[in-house]
Coordinates of C-alpha atoms in Angstrom, one line a residue:
X1 CA -8.1 50.5 25.9
X2 CA -6.4 53.5 24.2
X3 CA -9.8 54.8 23.2
X4 CA -11.1 54.8 26.7
X5 CA -7.9 56.3 28.1
X6 CA -8.2 59.4 25.9
X7 CA -11.9 59.6 26.5
X8 CA -11.2 59.7 30.2
X9 CA -8.5 62.4 29.8
X10 CA -10.7 64.6 27.5
X11 CA -13.7 64.4 29.8
X12 CA -11.5 65.3 32.8
X13 CA -9.9 68.4 31.1
X14 CA -13.2 69.7 29.7
X15 CA -14.8 69.5 33.2
X16 CA -11.8 71.3 34.7
X17 CA -11.9 74.2 32.3
X18 CA -15.6 74.9 32.2
X19 CA -16.7 74.2 35.7
X20 CA -15.3 75.9 38.9
X21 CA -18.0 75.3 41.5
X22 CA -17.9 72.7 44.2
X23 CA -20.8 70.8 42.7
X24 CA -19.1 70.7 39.3
X25 CA -15.9 69.5 41.0
X26 CA -17.9 66.7 42.6
X27 CA -19.4 65.9 39.1
X28 CA -15.9 66.0 37.7
X29 CA -14.6 63.5 40.3
X30 CA -17.7 61.3 39.7
X31 CA -17.0 61.4 35.9
X32 CA -13.4 60.6 36.4
X33 CA -14.3 57.7 38.8
X34 CA -16.7 56.3 36.2
X35 CA -14.1 56.2 33.5
X36 CA -11.5 54.8 35.9
X37 CA -13.9 51.9 36.7
X38 CA -14.6 51.3 33.0
X39 CA -10.9 51.3 32.1
X40 CA -10.0 49.0 35.0
X41 CA -12.8 46.6 34.1
X42 CA -11.6 46.4 30.5
X43 CA -8.0 45.8 31.5
X44 CA -9.0 43.1 34.0
X45 CA -11.2 41.3 31.4
X46 CA -8.2 41.3 28.9
X47 CA -5.8 39.9 31.4
X48 CA -8.1 37.3 32.9
X49 CA -10.2 35.7 30.1
X50 CA -13.4 33.9 31.0
X51 CA -13.0 30.1 31.0
X52 CA -14.6 28.5 27.9
X53 CA -17.6 26.3 28.5
X54 CA -17.7 22.8 27.1
X55 CA -19.3 22.7 23.6
X56 CA -22.8 21.2 23.4
X57 CA -22.9 18.2 20.9
X58 CA -24.3 19.5 17.7
X59 CA -26.3 16.3 17.1
X60 CA -28.7 17.3 19.9
X61 CA -30.7 19.1 17.3
X62 CA -33.0 17.2 14.8
X63 CA -30.7 18.3 11.9
X64 CA -27.7 17.0 13.8
X65 CA -29.3 13.7 14.4
X66 CA -30.2 13.4 10.7
X67 CA -26.6 14.3 9.8
X68 CA -25.3 11.5 12.0
X69 CA -27.6 9.0 10.2
X70 CA -26.5 10.4 6.8
X71 CA -22.8 10.0 7.8
X72 CA -23.3 6.4 8.9
X73 CA -25.3 5.4 5.8
X74 CA -22.8 7.1 3.4
X75 CA -19.8 5.4 5.1
X76 CA -21.6 2.0 5.1
X77 CA -22.6 2.2 1.4
X78 CA -19.1 3.2 0.3
X79 CA -17.7 0.2 2.1
X80 CA -20.1 -2.2 0.3
X81 CA -19.3 -0.8 -3.1
X82 CA -15.6 -1.3 -2.5
X83 CA -15.6 -4.7 -0.8
X84 CA -18.7 -6.6 -1.9
X85 CA -16.8 -9.5 -3.7
X86 CA -15.1 -10.3 -0.4
X87 CA -18.5 -10.6 1.4
X88 CA -19.6 -13.0 -1.4
X89 CA -16.5 -15.1 -0.8
X90 CA -17.1 -15.2 2.9
X91 CA -20.6 -16.5 2.4
X92 CA -19.5 -19.2 0.0
X93 CA -16.8 -20.5 2.4
X94 CA -19.4 -20.7 5.1
X95 CA -21.6 -22.8 2.9
X96 CA -18.7 -25.1 2.0
X97 CA -18.1 -25.6 5.7
X98 CA -21.7 -26.5 6.2
X99 CA -21.6 -29.1 3.4
X100 CA -18.5 -30.7 5.0
X101 CA -16.0 -29.7 2.3
X102 CA -12.4 -30.8 2.9
X103 CA -10.8 -27.7 1.3
X104 CA -12.2 -24.3 2.2
X105 CA -9.3 -21.9 1.3
X106 CA -10.2 -18.5 0.2
X107 CA -8.0 -18.6 -3.0
X108 CA -9.4 -22.0 -4.0
X109 CA -13.0 -20.7 -3.6
X110 CA -12.2 -17.6 -5.7
X111 CA -10.9 -19.8 -8.5
X112 CA -14.0 -22.1 -8.3
X113 CA -16.5 -19.2 -8.4
X114 CA -14.7 -17.5 -11.3
X115 CA -14.4 -20.7 -13.4
X116 CA -17.9 -22.0 -12.8
X117 CA -19.9 -18.7 -12.7
X118 CA -17.8 -15.8 -14.0
X119 CA -16.9 -12.5 -12.5
X120 CA -20.6 -11.3 -12.3
X121 CA -21.2 -13.9 -9.6
X122 CA -19.1 -12.0 -7.1
X123 CA -21.7 -9.2 -7.4
X124 CA -24.9 -11.2 -7.1
X125 CA -27.3 -9.5 -4.6
X126 CA -25.5 -6.2 -4.8
X127 CA -28.8 -4.2 -5.1
X128 CA -30.1 -5.8 -1.9
X129 CA -26.8 -5.3 -0.1
X130 CA -26.7 -1.6 -0.9
X131 CA -30.3 -1.1 0.2
X132 CA -29.7 -3.0 3.3
X133 CA -26.4 -1.3 4.2
X134 CA -27.8 2.2 3.6
X135 CA -30.5 1.7 6.2
X136 CA -28.4 -0.6 8.4
X137 CA -25.4 1.6 8.7
X138 CA -27.5 4.8 9.1
X139 CA -29.2 3.3 12.1
X140 CA -26.4 1.2 13.5
X141 CA -23.8 3.9 13.5
X142 CA -25.9 7.1 13.3
X143 CA -28.1 6.0 16.2
X144 CA -25.1 5.0 18.3
X145 CA -23.6 8.6 18.0
X146 CA -27.0 10.1 18.6
X147 CA -27.4 8.2 21.8
X148 CA -23.9 8.9 23.0
X149 CA -24.2 12.6 22.2
X150 CA -27.6 12.7 24.0
X151 CA -26.1 11.1 27.1
X152 CA -23.2 13.5 27.1
X153 CA -25.5 16.5 26.9
X154 CA -27.9 15.1 29.5
X155 CA -25.2 14.3 32.1
X156 CA -23.0 17.2 31.3
X157 CA -20.1 14.9 30.4
X158 CA -17.4 15.1 27.7
X159 CA -16.9 11.3 27.9
X160 CA -19.0 8.3 28.7
X161 CA -18.3 5.2 30.8
X162 CA -17.6 1.8 29.2
X163 CA -21.0 0.6 30.3
X164 CA -22.9 3.5 28.7
X165 CA -21.0 3.2 25.5
X166 CA -21.5 -0.6 25.4
X167 CA -25.3 -0.2 26.0
X168 CA -25.5 2.4 23.3
X169 CA -23.8 0.1 20.8
X170 CA -26.0 -2.8 21.6
X171 CA -29.3 -0.8 21.4
X172 CA -28.3 0.7 18.0
X173 CA -27.2 -2.6 16.6
X174 CA -30.4 -4.5 17.6
X175 CA -32.7 -1.7 16.3
X176 CA -30.8 -1.5 13.0
X177 CA -31.1 -5.2 12.0
X178 CA -34.8 -5.5 12.9
X179 CA -35.4 -2.6 10.5
X180 CA -33.4 -4.1 7.6
X181 CA -34.1 -7.8 8.0
X182 CA -36.1 -8.2 4.7
X183 CA -33.1 -6.9 2.7
X184 CA -30.8 -9.1 4.7
X185 CA -32.7 -12.2 3.9
X186 CA -32.8 -11.4 0.1
X187 CA -29.1 -10.4 0.1
X188 CA -28.1 -13.8 1.6
X189 CA -30.3 -15.8 -0.7
X190 CA -29.1 -14.1 -3.8
X191 CA -25.5 -14.6 -2.8
X192 CA -26.1 -18.3 -2.3
X193 CA -28.2 -18.8 -5.4
X194 CA -25.6 -20.3 -7.8
X195 CA -24.2 -22.6 -5.2
X196 CA -27.5 -24.5 -4.7
X197 CA -28.6 -27.4 -6.8
X198 CA -30.6 -26.3 -9.9
X199 CA -33.9 -27.7 -8.6
X200 CA -33.5 -25.6 -5.4
X201 CA -32.6 -22.3 -7.0
X202 CA -35.2 -19.6 -6.6
X203 CA -34.3 -17.5 -9.7
X204 CA -34.9 -14.0 -8.2
X205 CA -34.4 -11.3 -10.8
X206 CA -33.9 -8.4 -8.4
X207 CA -34.7 -6.8 -5.1
X208 CA -38.4 -6.0 -6.0
X209 CA -39.0 -9.4 -7.5
X210 CA -37.6 -11.2 -4.4
X211 CA -39.7 -9.1 -2.0
X212 CA -42.9 -9.9 -3.9
X213 CA -42.2 -13.6 -4.3
X214 CA -41.1 -14.2 -0.7
X215 CA -44.2 -12.4 0.6
X216 CA -46.5 -14.3 -1.7
X217 CA -44.9 -17.8 -1.6
X218 CA -43.7 -18.0 2.0
X219 CA -45.6 -15.3 3.8
X220 CA -44.5 -11.8 5.0
X221 CA -43.0 -13.2 8.2
X222 CA -40.4 -15.1 6.1
X223 CA -38.8 -11.7 5.4
X224 CA -37.7 -11.8 9.1
X225 CA -36.5 -15.4 8.9
X226 CA -33.4 -15.9 11.1
X227 CA -34.0 -12.6 13.0
X228 CA -32.8 -14.1 16.3
X229 CA -29.3 -14.8 15.2
X230 CA -29.3 -11.7 13.0
X231 CA -30.1 -9.5 16.1
X232 CA -27.4 -11.3 18.1
X233 CA -24.9 -10.8 15.2
X234 CA -25.7 -7.1 14.8
X235 CA -25.4 -6.4 18.5
X236 CA -22.1 -8.3 18.7
X237 CA -20.8 -6.5 15.6
X238 CA -21.7 -3.1 17.0
X239 CA -20.2 -3.9 20.4
X240 CA -17.1 -5.4 18.9
X241 CA -16.6 -2.6 16.4
X242 CA -17.5 0.7 18.1
X243 CA -16.6 0.1 21.7
X244 CA -13.0 -1.0 21.0
X245 CA -12.6 1.7 18.4
X246 CA -13.5 4.5 20.7
X247 CA -11.4 3.0 23.6
X248 CA -8.3 2.4 21.4
X249 CA -8.5 6.0 20.1
X250 CA -8.5 7.3 23.7
X251 CA -5.6 5.0 24.7
X252 CA -3.4 5.8 21.7
X253 CA -4.0 9.5 21.8
X254 CA -1.5 10.4 24.5
X255 CA 1.4 8.8 22.5
X256 CA 0.5 9.4 18.9
X257 CA -2.4 11.9 19.0
X258 CA -5.6 11.8 17.0
X259 CA -4.6 11.2 13.4
X260 CA -5.0 8.7 10.6
X261 CA -2.4 6.3 12.2
X262 CA -4.5 6.2 15.4
X263 CA -7.7 5.6 13.5
X264 CA -6.3 2.8 11.3
X265 CA -4.8 1.0 14.2
X266 CA -7.9 1.4 16.3
X267 CA -10.2 0.3 13.5
X268 CA -8.0 -2.7 12.7
X269 CA -8.3 -3.8 16.4
X270 CA -12.0 -3.1 16.3
X271 CA -12.4 -5.2 13.1
X272 CA -10.6 -8.2 14.8
X273 CA -12.8 -7.9 17.9
X274 CA -16.0 -7.6 15.8
X275 CA -15.0 -10.7 13.8
X276 CA -14.4 -12.8 16.9
X277 CA -17.7 -11.7 18.5
X278 CA -20.1 -11.9 15.6
X279 CA -18.9 -14.6 13.3
X280 CA -20.6 -17.5 15.2
X281 CA -23.9 -15.7 14.9
X282 CA -23.2 -14.8 11.3
X283 CA -22.7 -18.4 10.4
X284 CA -26.0 -19.4 12.1
X285 CA -27.8 -16.5 10.4
X286 CA -26.6 -17.5 6.9
X287 CA -27.6 -21.1 7.5
X288 CA -31.1 -20.2 8.8
X289 CA -31.8 -17.6 6.0
X290 CA -30.8 -19.8 3.1
X291 CA -32.2 -23.1 4.2
X292 CA -34.8 -24.8 2.0
X293 CA -37.2 -27.6 2.8
X294 CA -36.0 -31.2 2.3
X295 CA -37.9 -34.1 0.6
X296 CA -39.8 -34.6 3.9
X297 CA -41.1 -31.0 3.8
X298 CA -39.1 -30.0 6.9
X299 CA -36.5 -27.3 7.3
X300 CA -33.0 -28.5 8.5
X301 CA -33.0 -26.1 11.5
X302 CA -35.7 -25.2 13.9
X303 CA -34.0 -22.0 15.3
X304 CA -30.8 -20.5 16.5
X305 CA -30.0 -23.0 19.3
X306 CA -30.8 -26.0 17.1
X307 CA -28.7 -24.6 14.3
X308 CA -25.6 -23.9 16.6
X309 CA -26.0 -27.3 18.2
X310 CA -26.0 -29.1 14.8
X311 CA -23.1 -26.9 13.6
X312 CA -21.1 -28.0 16.7
X313 CA -21.8 -31.7 16.1
X314 CA -21.0 -31.6 12.4
X315 CA -18.2 -29.0 12.1
X316 CA -16.8 -28.9 15.6
X317 CA -16.1 -25.9 17.9
X318 CA -14.0 -24.1 15.4
X319 CA -16.8 -24.5 12.8
X320 CA -18.4 -21.5 14.4
X321 CA -15.6 -19.4 13.0
X322 CA -15.5 -21.1 9.5
X323 CA -14.5 -18.5 7.0
X324 CA -12.8 -16.3 9.6
X325 CA -10.0 -15.0 7.4
X326 CA -12.3 -14.1 4.4
X327 CA -14.6 -12.6 7.0
X328 CA -11.8 -10.6 8.7
X329 CA -10.3 -9.6 5.3
X330 CA -13.7 -8.1 4.5
X331 CA -14.4 -6.7 8.0
X332 CA -11.0 -5.1 8.5
X333 CA -11.1 -2.8 5.5
X334 CA -14.8 -2.3 5.9
X335 CA -14.3 -1.2 9.5
X336 CA -11.5 1.2 8.4
X337 CA -13.6 2.7 5.6
X338 CA -16.7 3.0 7.7
X339 CA -15.2 4.5 10.8
X340 CA -12.7 6.8 9.1
X341 CA -15.3 8.1 6.7
X342 CA -17.9 8.5 9.4
X343 CA -15.5 10.5 11.6
X344 CA -14.4 12.6 8.6
X345 CA -18.0 13.4 7.6
X346 CA -19.0 14.2 11.2
X347 CA -16.2 16.7 11.6
X348 CA -16.7 18.3 8.2
X349 CA -20.5 18.7 8.8
X350 CA -19.7 20.3 12.2
X351 CA -21.4 17.7 14.4
X352 CA -18.2 16.4 16.1
X353 CA -14.9 17.4 17.3
X354 CA -11.9 15.1 17.5
X355 CA -12.3 13.6 20.9
X356 CA -13.0 10.0 22.1
X357 CA -16.4 8.7 23.2
X358 CA -14.8 6.9 26.2

């Protein structure tokens, strides 16, 4: 502003000294008016700033979409590395429930596994779990945020409705599990291996060996065994985890702000909701994927409905939630790790700002 003020004054004085004619006076007045208008425009723009336009989600680009997938996969893989023994414990408790065991406490099961099989047994199937989780979390979480960011950009919104967010979570969850089903089948079988009678053990030596043997011995379609309950489980998990998480963050923000306390409380609630929603389907999925043919050559379960019906008759209504506390003790920290790390990476990579989806 100072620059233009002196520029105006200098131009005015030079014109006054050098020019005396009426035409030059008119030129002088015109020059002065021009500088006056420039000066006034600058002062107006400084005092009344232009309103900022809403930022476009960075994940609208191809690179942004890939970053979202990377964030989800990294967060999911980290959670498996930290919490895999608890996942093994949950599977064993579910199997004891199916067998009609009287005692199914988590601590008792830990002692039994450690005494009979050693510490390594808690990590059986880790290679399949890592491969599964890298793909599964990349699609389940990355695709969810890609869809929600796309909807925000398309509709010009900063937030989405509950219905839009729920639909995004269900679509991402179903797509993810159909992609990773072969790893999921192998992962469950390897976890359950040592709990089976010796004559029923398959003796897989690793992920590659399991893929080849299942394809050869049972057919490629067996790699998608139990896909119906798995899809139901994944959709319930995504809905129960991501929708409450985003909603709780938005509800807590006015009182405590967007911070780690908010995220931990929200993710804990999300973990509880996900456990309630998906554990019945998780139990059915485990039973269908690990089943072996009996002496009559028939499988124990024909499908999801048959499996859940027999589970109700044998284990009762609460049998659907057998292994709830081991499952929740796994899902709670897993949810915290996945959601906190995913948000952290999205912010650090410049594809998100701290604001709720809902």
